[in-house]
Structures are given as C-alpha cells and as structure tokens.
PDB file of C-alpha atoms in Angstrom:
ATOM      1  CA  UNK R   1       0.000   0.000   0.000  1.00  0.00           C
ATOM      2  CA  UNK R   2       1.507   3.284  -1.118  1.00  0.00           C
ATOM      3  CA  UNK R   3       0.392   5.936   1.338  1.00  0.00           C
ATOM      4  CA  UNK R   4       2.724   8.732   0.245  1.00  0.00           C
ATOM      5  CA  UNK R   5       2.758  10.331  -3.204  1.00  0.00           C
ATOM      6  CA  UNK R   6       5.781  12.349  -4.230  1.00  0.00           C
ATOM      7  CA  UNK R   7       5.895  14.843  -7.053  1.00  0.00           C
ATOM      8  CA  UNK R   8       7.502  15.427  -9.368  1.00  0.00           C
ATOM      9  CA  UNK R   9       9.041  12.025  -9.988  1.00  0.00           C
ATOM     10  CA  UNK R  10      11.912  13.474 -12.011  1.00  0.00           C
ATOM     11  CA  UNK R  11      13.329  16.988 -12.020  1.00  0.00           C
ATOM     12  CA  UNK R  12      16.197  18.406 -14.059  1.00  0.00           C
ATOM     13  CA  UNK R  13      17.154  22.024 -13.466  1.00  0.00           C
ATOM     14  CA  UNK R  14      20.004  24.437 -14.019  1.00  0.00           C
ATOM     15  CA  UNK R  15      22.355  25.418 -11.243  1.00  0.00           C
ATOM     16  CA  UNK R  16      21.030  28.428  -9.357  1.00  0.00           C
ATOM     17  CA  UNK R  17      17.342  27.684  -9.872  1.00  0.00           C
ATOM     18  CA  UNK R  18      14.860  27.069  -7.081  1.00  0.00           C
ATOM     19  CA  UNK R  19      12.682  23.980  -6.773  1.00  0.00           C
ATOM     20  CA  UNK R  20      10.014  22.408  -4.596  1.00  0.00           C
ATOM     21  CA  UNK R  21       9.292  18.723  -4.057  1.00  0.00           C
ATOM     22  CA  UNK R  22       5.965  17.624  -2.633  1.00  0.00           C
ATOM     23  CA  UNK R  23       4.996  14.666  -0.481  1.00  0.00           C
ATOM     24  CA  UNK R  24       1.247  14.142  -0.103  1.00  0.00           C
ATOM     25  CA  UNK R  25      -0.986  11.650   1.650  1.00  0.00           C
ATOM     26  CA  UNK R  26      -4.555  11.147   2.777  1.00  0.00           C
ATOM     27  CA  UNK R  27      -3.199   9.719   6.032  1.00  0.00           C
ATOM     28  CA  UNK R  28      -2.042  11.552   9.133  1.00  0.00           C
ATOM     29  CA  UNK R  29       1.522  10.952  10.254  1.00  0.00           C
ATOM     30  CA  UNK R  30       3.096  11.542  13.634  1.00  0.00           C
ATOM     31  CA  UNK R  31       6.475  12.235  12.026  1.00  0.00           C
ATOM     32  CA  UNK R  32       7.752  12.922   8.544  1.00  0.00           C
ATOM     33  CA  UNK R  33      11.312  12.435   7.422  1.00  0.00           C
ATOM     34  CA  UNK R  34      13.166  13.554   4.327  1.00  0.00           C
ATOM     35  CA  UNK R  35      16.151  11.622   3.023  1.00  0.00           C
ATOM     36  CA  UNK R  36      18.630  12.095   0.207  1.00  0.00           C
ATOM     37  CA  UNK R  37      20.124   9.084  -1.473  1.00  0.00           C
ATOM     38  CA  UNK R  38      23.091   9.030  -3.823  1.00  0.00           C
ATOM     39  CA  UNK R  39      23.802   6.170  -6.249  1.00  0.00           C
ATOM     40  CA  UNK R  40      25.206   3.092  -4.542  1.00  0.00           C
ATOM     41  CA  UNK R  41      24.521   4.363  -1.049  1.00  0.00           C
ATOM     42  CA  UNK R  42      21.799   4.162   1.557  1.00  0.00           C
ATOM     43  CA  UNK R  43      19.368   7.018   2.217  1.00  0.00           C
ATOM     44  CA  UNK R  44      20.769   9.706   4.501  1.00  0.00           C
ATOM     45  CA  UNK R  45      18.440  11.559   6.824  1.00  0.00           C
ATOM     46  CA  UNK R  46      18.052  15.277   6.146  1.00  0.00           C
ATOM     47  CA  UNK R  47      15.371  16.250   8.610  1.00  0.00           C
ATOM     48  CA  UNK R  48      12.515  15.018  10.794  1.00  0.00           C
ATOM     49  CA  UNK R  49       9.399  17.124  11.357  1.00  0.00           C
ATOM     50  CA  UNK R  50       6.797  16.208  13.946  1.00  0.00           C
ATOM     51  CA  UNK R  51       4.541  19.228  14.522  1.00  0.00           C
ATOM     52  CA  UNK R  52       1.804  20.368  12.133  1.00  0.00           C
ATOM     53  CA  UNK R  53       2.882  23.608  10.441  1.00  0.00           C
ATOM     54  CA  UNK R  54       6.503  23.115  11.433  1.00  0.00           C
ATOM     55  CA  UNK R  55       9.166  24.653   9.229  1.00  0.00           C
ATOM     56  CA  UNK R  56      12.806  23.623   9.409  1.00  0.00           C
ATOM     57  CA  UNK R  57      15.733  25.042   7.507  1.00  0.00           C
ATOM     58  CA  UNK R  58      18.961  23.301   6.669  1.00  0.00           C
ATOM     59  CA  UNK R  59      21.199  25.789   4.831  1.00  0.00           C
ATOM     60  CA  UNK R  60      19.488  26.204   1.413  1.00  0.00           C
ATOM     61  CA  UNK R  61      16.849  23.535   2.133  1.00  0.00           C
ATOM     62  CA  UNK R  62      13.512  24.417   3.728  1.00  0.00           C
ATOM     63  CA  UNK R  63      11.172  21.694   4.949  1.00  0.00           C
ATOM     64  CA  UNK R  64       7.546  22.216   5.887  1.00  0.00           C
ATOM     65  CA  UNK R  65       5.071  19.850   7.524  1.00  0.00           C
ATOM     66  CA  UNK R  66       1.434  20.535   6.663  1.00  0.00           C
ATOM     67  CA  UNK R  67      -0.917  21.824   9.343  1.00  0.00           C
ATOM     68  CA  UNK R  68      -2.909  18.580   9.237  1.00  0.00           C
ATOM     69  CA  UNK R  69       0.287  16.450   9.203  1.00  0.00           C
ATOM     70  CA  UNK R  70      -0.741  14.806   5.930  1.00  0.00           C
ATOM     71  CA  UNK R  71       1.725  16.460   3.597  1.00  0.00           C
ATOM     72  CA  UNK R  72       5.158  17.994   3.429  1.00  0.00           C
ATOM     73  CA  UNK R  73       7.321  19.969   1.062  1.00  0.00           C
ATOM     74  CA  UNK R  74      11.021  20.405   0.464  1.00  0.00           C
ATOM     75  CA  UNK R  75      12.190  23.648  -1.105  1.00  0.00           C
ATOM     76  CA  UNK R  76      15.744  24.119  -2.354  1.00  0.00           C
ATOM     77  CA  UNK R  77      17.016  27.614  -3.020  1.00  0.00           C
ATOM     78  CA  UNK R  78      19.750  28.208  -5.593  1.00  0.00           C
ATOM     79  CA  UNK R  79      20.287  24.537  -6.370  1.00  0.00           C
ATOM     80  CA  UNK R  80      23.840  23.289  -6.782  1.00  0.00           C
ATOM     81  CA  UNK R  81      25.188  20.175  -8.543  1.00  0.00           C
ATOM     82  CA  UNK R  82      25.894  18.679  -5.116  1.00  0.00           C
ATOM     83  CA  UNK R  83      22.136  18.612  -4.496  1.00  0.00           C
ATOM     84  CA  UNK R  84      21.740  15.966  -7.195  1.00  0.00           C
ATOM     85  CA  UNK R  85      20.241  12.768  -5.846  1.00  0.00           C
ATOM     86  CA  UNK R  86      17.080  10.880  -5.001  1.00  0.00           C
ATOM     87  CA  UNK R  87      14.911  12.599  -2.409  1.00  0.00           C
ATOM     88  CA  UNK R  88      12.624  10.399  -0.345  1.00  0.00           C
ATOM     89  CA  UNK R  89       9.943  11.276   2.151  1.00  0.00           C
ATOM     90  CA  UNK R  90       8.807   8.807   4.798  1.00  0.00           C
ATOM     91  CA  UNK R  91       5.999   8.989   7.309  1.00  0.00           C
ATOM     92  CA  UNK R  92       5.754   7.288  10.649  1.00  0.00           C
ATOM     93  CA  UNK R  93       2.663   6.752  12.792  1.00  0.00           C
ATOM     94  CA  UNK R  94       2.051   6.314  16.482  1.00  0.00           C
ATOM     95  CA  UNK R  95      -0.209   3.319  15.830  1.00  0.00           C
ATOM     96  CA  UNK R  96       2.483   1.115  14.357  1.00  0.00           C
ATOM     97  CA  UNK R  97       6.179   0.504  14.124  1.00  0.00           C
ATOM     98  CA  UNK R  98       6.520   1.044  10.398  1.00  0.00           C
ATOM     99  CA  UNK R  99       7.527   3.874   8.114  1.00  0.00           C
ATOM    100  CA  UNK R 100       5.837   4.482   4.788  1.00  0.00           C
ATOM    101  CA  UNK R 101       7.970   5.762   1.949  1.00  0.00           C
ATOM    102  CA  UNK R 102       7.148   7.819  -1.080  1.00  0.00           C
ATOM    103  CA  UNK R 103       8.466   6.639  -4.458  1.00  0.00           C
ATOM    104  CA  UNK R 104      11.048   9.397  -4.535  1.00  0.00           C
ATOM    105  CA  UNK R 105      12.018  12.418  -6.610  1.00  0.00           C
ATOM    106  CA  UNK R 106      15.124  12.129  -8.723  1.00  0.00           C
ATOM    107  CA  UNK R 107      16.794  15.538  -8.918  1.00  0.00           C
ATOM    108  CA  UNK R 108      19.531  16.452 -11.374  1.00  0.00           C
ATOM    109  CA  UNK R 109      21.187  19.846 -11.117  1.00  0.00           C
ATOM    110  CA  UNK R 110      23.060  20.775 -14.281  1.00  0.00           C
ATOM    111  CA  UNK R 111      26.161  22.944 -13.866  1.00  0.00           C
TER     112      UNK R 111
ATOM    113  CA  UNK L   1      26.795   8.376  11.236  1.00  0.00           C
ATOM    114  CA  UNK L   2      24.803   5.595  12.839  1.00  0.00           C
ATOM    115  CA  UNK L   3      26.776   2.385  13.277  1.00  0.00           C
ATOM    116  CA  UNK L   4      25.066   0.073  10.821  1.00  0.00           C
ATOM    117  CA  UNK L   5      26.860  -2.432   8.645  1.00  0.00           C
ATOM    118  CA  UNK L   6      25.516  -4.884   6.107  1.00  0.00           C
ATOM    119  CA  UNK L   7      27.171  -7.987   4.771  1.00  0.00           C
ATOM    120  CA  UNK L   8      27.832  -8.987   2.143  1.00  0.00           C
ATOM    121  CA  UNK L   9      27.760  -5.739   0.148  1.00  0.00           C
ATOM    122  CA  UNK L  10      27.438  -7.576  -3.154  1.00  0.00           C
ATOM    123  CA  UNK L  11      26.310 -11.095  -3.939  1.00  0.00           C
ATOM    124  CA  UNK L  12      25.580 -13.056  -7.082  1.00  0.00           C
ATOM    125  CA  UNK L  13      23.764 -16.331  -6.681  1.00  0.00           C
ATOM    126  CA  UNK L  14      21.732 -18.797  -8.678  1.00  0.00           C
ATOM    127  CA  UNK L  15      18.014 -19.457  -8.643  1.00  0.00           C
ATOM    128  CA  UNK L  16      17.004 -21.932  -5.962  1.00  0.00           C
ATOM    129  CA  UNK L  17      19.926 -21.374  -3.607  1.00  0.00           C
ATOM    130  CA  UNK L  18      19.476 -20.077  -0.058  1.00  0.00           C
ATOM    131  CA  UNK L  19      20.868 -16.634   0.750  1.00  0.00           C
ATOM    132  CA  UNK L  20      21.314 -14.885   4.091  1.00  0.00           C
ATOM    133  CA  UNK L  21      21.982 -11.184   4.457  1.00  0.00           C
ATOM    134  CA  UNK L  22      23.220  -9.746   7.731  1.00  0.00           C
ATOM    135  CA  UNK L  23      22.602  -6.389   9.348  1.00  0.00           C
ATOM    136  CA  UNK L  24      24.662  -5.394  12.380  1.00  0.00           C
ATOM    137  CA  UNK L  25      24.177  -2.289  14.525  1.00  0.00           C
ATOM    138  CA  UNK L  26      26.195  -0.791  17.346  1.00  0.00           C
ATOM    139  CA  UNK L  27      23.546   1.762  18.411  1.00  0.00           C
ATOM    140  CA  UNK L  28      21.426  -0.506  20.625  1.00  0.00           C
ATOM    141  CA  UNK L  29      18.276   0.603  18.763  1.00  0.00           C
ATOM    142  CA  UNK L  30      15.195  -1.470  19.454  1.00  0.00           C
ATOM    143  CA  UNK L  31      13.716  -1.515  15.959  1.00  0.00           C
ATOM    144  CA  UNK L  32      15.359  -2.965  12.868  1.00  0.00           C
ATOM    145  CA  UNK L  33      13.987  -3.104   9.333  1.00  0.00           C
ATOM    146  CA  UNK L  34      14.699  -4.786   6.029  1.00  0.00           C
ATOM    147  CA  UNK L  35      13.696  -3.013   2.807  1.00  0.00           C
ATOM    148  CA  UNK L  36      14.201  -3.702  -0.836  1.00  0.00           C
ATOM    149  CA  UNK L  37      14.616  -0.951  -3.396  1.00  0.00           C
ATOM    150  CA  UNK L  38      13.682  -1.408  -7.022  1.00  0.00           C
ATOM    151  CA  UNK L  39      13.301   1.116  -9.834  1.00  0.00           C
ATOM    152  CA  UNK L  40       9.786   2.541  -9.898  1.00  0.00           C
ATOM    153  CA  UNK L  41       8.865   1.068  -6.512  1.00  0.00           C
ATOM    154  CA  UNK L  42      10.897   3.048  -4.044  1.00  0.00           C
ATOM    155  CA  UNK L  43      11.645   1.431  -0.710  1.00  0.00           C
ATOM    156  CA  UNK L  44       9.345  -1.421   0.266  1.00  0.00           C
ATOM    157  CA  UNK L  45       9.323  -2.993   3.697  1.00  0.00           C
ATOM    158  CA  UNK L  46      10.022  -6.732   3.827  1.00  0.00           C
ATOM    159  CA  UNK L  47      10.100  -7.487   7.565  1.00  0.00           C
ATOM    160  CA  UNK L  48      10.887  -5.619  10.716  1.00  0.00           C
ATOM    161  CA  UNK L  49      11.764  -6.404  14.307  1.00  0.00           C
ATOM    162  CA  UNK L  50      10.628  -4.597  17.437  1.00  0.00           C
ATOM    163  CA  UNK L  51      12.845  -6.545  19.814  1.00  0.00           C
ATOM    164  CA  UNK L  52      14.851  -9.699  20.218  1.00  0.00           C
ATOM    165  CA  UNK L  53      12.850 -12.582  18.764  1.00  0.00           C
ATOM    166  CA  UNK L  54       9.979 -10.191  17.933  1.00  0.00           C
ATOM    167  CA  UNK L  55       9.379  -9.726  14.224  1.00  0.00           C
ATOM    168  CA  UNK L  56       6.519  -8.836  11.916  1.00  0.00           C
ATOM    169  CA  UNK L  57       5.804  -8.876   8.197  1.00  0.00           C
ATOM    170  CA  UNK L  58       5.943  -5.909   5.905  1.00  0.00           C
ATOM    171  CA  UNK L  59       4.443  -5.165   2.519  1.00  0.00           C
ATOM    172  CA  UNK L  60       6.530  -7.665   0.489  1.00  0.00           C
ATOM    173  CA  UNK L  61       7.351 -10.513   2.882  1.00  0.00           C
ATOM    174  CA  UNK L  62       6.594 -13.514   0.637  1.00  0.00           C
ATOM    175  CA  UNK L  63       9.736 -15.574   0.005  1.00  0.00           C
ATOM    176  CA  UNK L  64      11.653 -13.980   2.894  1.00  0.00           C
ATOM    177  CA  UNK L  65      12.196 -14.883   6.537  1.00  0.00           C
ATOM    178  CA  UNK L  66      14.029 -13.057   9.294  1.00  0.00           C
ATOM    179  CA  UNK L  67      15.579 -13.741  12.655  1.00  0.00           C
ATOM    180  CA  UNK L  68      16.821 -11.607  15.487  1.00  0.00           C
ATOM    181  CA  UNK L  69      18.529 -13.539  18.276  1.00  0.00           C
ATOM    182  CA  UNK L  70      20.303 -10.510  19.750  1.00  0.00           C
ATOM    183  CA  UNK L  71      19.762  -6.778  19.700  1.00  0.00           C
ATOM    184  CA  UNK L  72      22.587  -5.965  17.336  1.00  0.00           C
ATOM    185  CA  UNK L  73      21.920  -8.486  14.547  1.00  0.00           C
ATOM    186  CA  UNK L  74      18.999  -8.867  12.139  1.00  0.00           C
ATOM    187  CA  UNK L  75      19.227 -11.567   9.485  1.00  0.00           C
ATOM    188  CA  UNK L  76      17.244 -11.737   6.254  1.00  0.00           C
ATOM    189  CA  UNK L  77      17.000 -15.143   4.570  1.00  0.00           C
ATOM    190  CA  UNK L  78      15.833 -16.017   1.105  1.00  0.00           C
ATOM    191  CA  UNK L  79      15.089 -19.725   1.449  1.00  0.00           C
ATOM    192  CA  UNK L  80      15.162 -20.367  -2.303  1.00  0.00           C
ATOM    193  CA  UNK L  81      16.210 -17.323  -4.268  1.00  0.00           C
ATOM    194  CA  UNK L  82      14.312 -16.331  -7.406  1.00  0.00           C
ATOM    195  CA  UNK L  83      15.187 -13.835 -10.125  1.00  0.00           C
ATOM    196  CA  UNK L  84      12.402 -11.537  -8.880  1.00  0.00           C
ATOM    197  CA  UNK L  85      14.400 -11.114  -5.681  1.00  0.00           C
ATOM    198  CA  UNK L  86      17.232  -9.418  -7.547  1.00  0.00           C
ATOM    199  CA  UNK L  87      17.325  -6.040  -5.830  1.00  0.00           C
ATOM    200  CA  UNK L  88      19.199  -3.747  -3.494  1.00  0.00           C
ATOM    201  CA  UNK L  89      18.472  -4.563   0.135  1.00  0.00           C
ATOM    202  CA  UNK L  90      18.708  -1.966   2.880  1.00  0.00           C
ATOM    203  CA  UNK L  91      18.696  -2.424   6.610  1.00  0.00           C
ATOM    204  CA  UNK L  92      17.529   0.390   8.861  1.00  0.00           C
ATOM    205  CA  UNK L  93      17.317   0.988  12.583  1.00  0.00           C
ATOM    206  CA  UNK L  94      15.122   3.181  14.748  1.00  0.00           C
ATOM    207  CA  UNK L  95      15.063   3.930  18.440  1.00  0.00           C
ATOM    208  CA  UNK L  96      11.344   4.637  18.636  1.00  0.00           C
ATOM    209  CA  UNK L  97       9.677   2.823  15.753  1.00  0.00           C
ATOM    210  CA  UNK L  98       7.196   4.924  13.806  1.00  0.00           C
ATOM    211  CA  UNK L  99       7.592   7.793  16.252  1.00  0.00           C
ATOM    212  CA  UNK L 100      11.314   8.101  15.687  1.00  0.00           C
ATOM    213  CA  UNK L 101      13.778   8.407  12.862  1.00  0.00           C
ATOM    214  CA  UNK L 102      15.355   5.695  10.758  1.00  0.00           C
ATOM    215  CA  UNK L 103      19.024   5.359   9.940  1.00  0.00           C
ATOM    216  CA  UNK L 104      20.065   3.235   7.012  1.00  0.00           C
ATOM    217  CA  UNK L 105      22.910   0.887   6.261  1.00  0.00           C
ATOM    218  CA  UNK L 106      24.922   1.026   3.029  1.00  0.00           C
ATOM    219  CA  UNK L 107      22.902  -1.673   1.248  1.00  0.00           C
ATOM    220  CA  UNK L 108      23.489  -5.097  -0.287  1.00  0.00           C
ATOM    221  CA  UNK L 109      23.203  -5.571  -4.028  1.00  0.00           C
ATOM    222  CA  UNK L 110      21.857  -9.062  -4.712  1.00  0.00           C
ATOM    223  CA  UNK L 111      21.707 -10.589  -8.162  1.00  0.00           C
ATOM    224  CA  UNK L 112      19.884 -13.883  -8.679  1.00  0.00           C
ATOM    225  CA  UNK L 113      20.712 -15.514 -12.013  1.00  0.00           C
TER     226      UNK L 113
END
C-alpha cells in the first residue's frame, strides 16, 4: 500500500534555480522524514518534522510539515550540482512501528 | 553516522539457492527493518523487528524470513532465491519505531541468475 505520493518524480534544473518537491498523503503521520540518497549508497536523513505547520531550515533547504500532518514539502534555493540525488519522504505513525515511503524524486542539477 | 553495517555488500547467486543477508548495529536501537529498493517502486518494507525474537511482516514478505537472536543483529533469509528477488536490500534501525527516525545501512546488491 503506497500511502505517500511524491511529485515530481523526475526533475532536471540548471544550477542556481529554485525547486520544490511535494509529499502528499490522505493519512495523518506523527512524524515525517526527508532523506537524500546518492547512487550506490543508503538514504541519509536530512530532517525530521513532527509538529503540524513546522518549518525547518537546513542551509538552502527548507522543509515544511502541513498543518494537518498529511503532507510535506522540500524547497531548495539556488540549487547546486551537489544537491543531485534521489529525495525520499517517509511517514511514521504512532499506531504502528513502520515507516511508509514515497516513491522518490530524482533531482539532477546541471552545472 | 549511525553504526550500521551490512554484509555482504554484493552477492551473485543462482536461482534456488538459499541466501542470508546480515545487518549489524552498534547503536542498541530497538527496531530494525529490512527493505528492498527497485526502480519505480521506491523502498518497500520486507520485515521488521521490534525486539529480540519479535518480528513482523511488511508489505513484500513472501519468500523472505528473518531472525533476530540478539539486539545488534537482524538476518534476512531467502530460502530459495528467485530472479524476482534481484534487488538492493537496505537495513535500517530506529530507536522509537514509527515515532522516531530511521538510519540506514549502506545496502546489499543481490543478483539472482
């Protein structure tokens, strides 16, 4: 069962542009994580958000958790080639021990 | 970085042979997970463990079994490997299950010929 929809699936942009990746669900999550994965490696945690409406910033990356805790967004300002990778969102619930992953957004930043 | 290792990192095997993948953690986290990652499917949960000897099935558990005899080790076994089980397998750990955060191992690339 795929509970999290990510969009867009693929994104190719020029260095310096801004972008937003969306992670949407009809389910409520108690926590929402964003990961970045590079080829041949495991996903690396970027951020965890747990409060509805929460906004977290990590340098040029801004993460927002929706007020109803059903959706999240990742905004990158002035993208750089080092931002290239697969971005994954994952939701956790307080009624189970599992995490539910989106299918990912593959980002390519062209120098 | 969380202390998670997976072994082997790469394996090629033939259809019908048994295969065991190992995940080892040094973080003393309660929860451990096995996922597979395939193009177009993202990360799909195979099995997870919420304590020693306590395991449960995930979304794609058919053809896989797991065991956890001590906190630090979580084994994934393919009793009779099939070509459809060719994939990249990731182990993850979490201190607080769905309320916490997961940390991933480096992955095992398995090819079943």
